[in-house]
C-alpha angles and dihedrals in degrees: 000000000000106000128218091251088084094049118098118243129248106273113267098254082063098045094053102041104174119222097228094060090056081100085065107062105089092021110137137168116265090206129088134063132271137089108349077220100070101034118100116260142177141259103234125190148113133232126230135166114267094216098051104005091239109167110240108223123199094020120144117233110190124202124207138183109249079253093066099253111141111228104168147008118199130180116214110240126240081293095055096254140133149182139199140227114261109278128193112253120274143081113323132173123232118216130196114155112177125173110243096030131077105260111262118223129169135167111229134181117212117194107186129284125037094024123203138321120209125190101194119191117189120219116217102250104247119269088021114132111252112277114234103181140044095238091055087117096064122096128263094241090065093040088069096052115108110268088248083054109049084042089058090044090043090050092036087054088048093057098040100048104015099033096033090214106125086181093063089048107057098069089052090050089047093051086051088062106047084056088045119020094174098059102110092186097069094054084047078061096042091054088046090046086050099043084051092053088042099252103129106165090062090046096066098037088059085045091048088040086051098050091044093050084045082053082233096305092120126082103182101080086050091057107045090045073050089065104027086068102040081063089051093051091243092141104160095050087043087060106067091030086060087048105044080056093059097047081056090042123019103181100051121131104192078050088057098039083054100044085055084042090061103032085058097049081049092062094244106127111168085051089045085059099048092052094046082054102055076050091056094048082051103043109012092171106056105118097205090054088079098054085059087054096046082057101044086048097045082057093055092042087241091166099183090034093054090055090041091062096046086051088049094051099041087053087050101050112000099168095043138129089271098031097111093044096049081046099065093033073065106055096041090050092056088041085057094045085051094247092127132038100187103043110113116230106248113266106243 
């Protein structure tokens, strides 16, 4: 019987899927004609307190694929208010988790322009102290920021995730951080606000500049040069950086997804699959997880494993960015392990 080994890998773009695209799967353009039916919109809503309707600023509201793929992560603005990237029709699950407030969750269908309205009202999780103010939800650290300062974070939050303009973002952060230098958390959005506009350099220098102000307390910027470099190809500098975010950090999943990103690029692929395992117990339901997997699998000539990833994948998120060429990884899999007689093999 015909073995794995002769069959040809998932392209690379596929092999080295980087975290930080995940909000680009089921991206579409909202212009064009056609039936209003067919064309991308948005999730549109804002978030107030149930027991005093106060409106909740700079709160992220995260939006999945019933399959548990996450496509978009948007922050509600100074009214409490947010919008989403424009998303392909079909069922979709909005996110918002807040300490202090029972997690909001709600299946919604959206079916084209123009798109969905949500009014969220967050319950105050039982035994909480009473909430006084909309910006309750925000950390302590920000809270003692000086009131200039949480404005510029606040406006700077608003252009790089509402307003989608990175460029428009960076001056807010930097003024944050006049007025604070010690607040790690406005040169990790400057990083992010720089790797979205291509400069990565700079980029790496904000995330370096953030770990080393957090005195090394902070496992974000580890993560995302993690996988910055793992989509450079920069393998061997992505692997202690994934780690150093797990020591910060043990039950990350994005640490974990890296760490099996890098070790893979690296070439070590036993290593690659135990991390990627310690991903799965964490986030079970993270459809490109599995074509990780399929990769790591095809490596170790795991026939049935290889097929039971894809499976896994395609049930997740059948419609998604990497769905047709799972599909016919797939078929040519089951063709090679002697399941189909009448599959052609894929043209390369």
């Amino acid at each position: 019987m015909p073995r794995l080994g002769r069959i040809a890998g998932l392209p690379a773009a596929l092999l080295l899927l980087a975290a930080a695209s995940s909000a680009q799967i089921l991206n579409g353009s909202a212009s064009g004609g056609g039936n209003p039916l067919k064309v991308p919109a948005p999730v549109i809503g804002t978030v107030r307190t149930q027991d005093g309707n106060l409106e909740m600023r700079t709160i992220k509201v995260e939006i999945w694929t019933v399959g548990g793929t996450p496509v978009d992560t948007a922050y509600t603005d100074s009214k409490g208010s947010f919008i989403s990237m424009a998303l392909n029709p079909g069922e979709y699950i909005v996110k918002v988790k807040v300490d202090g407030f029972e997690e909001y969750r709600e299946e919604v269908t959206l079916m084209g322009r123009p798109g969905v309205t949500l009014y969220i009202m967050l319950k105050k999780a039982r035994g909480e102290f009473n909430t006084t103010a909309p910006g309750n939800a925000i950390s302590a650290r920000e809270l003692s920021l000086p009131q200039k300062a949480q404005d510029e974070f606040h406006k700077g939050q608003e252009a790089l995730f509402t307003r989608r303009n990175p460029a428009e973002a960076i001056p807010s952060f930097e003024r944050v951080i006049e007025m604070a230098p010690d607040f790690y958390e406005a040169y990790y959005y400057v990083g992010v606000s720089q790797m979205k506009l291509g400069q990565f350099a700079d980029a790496e220098a904000s995330y370096r500049k953030s770990l080393a102000v957090s005195q090394d307390h902070f496992a974000e910027p580890c993560i995302t040069l993690a996988s910055m470099f793992a989509d450079q190809r920069r393998f061997v500098e992505a692997e202690p950086l994934a780690r150093q975010g797990l020591q910060i950090s043990p039950d990350s999943f994005r640490g974990h997804y890296e760490l099996a990103r890098a070790l893979l690029g690296e070439g070590r692929v036993a290593d690659a699959e135990l991390s990627a395992m310690e991903a799965q117990k964490r986030q079970p339901k993270f459809a490109r997880l599995y074509v990780l997997l399929a990769n790591i699998h095809i490596k170790q000539k795991k026939d049935e494993a290889v097929l039971d990833d894809l499976n896994n994948y395609l049930k997740l998120d059948p419609t998604g960015q990497y769905s047709e060429q799972v599909k016919q990884l797939k078929e040519k899999t089951e063709l090679a392990l002697g399941r189909s007689s009448t599959v052609p093999p894929i043209q390369q």
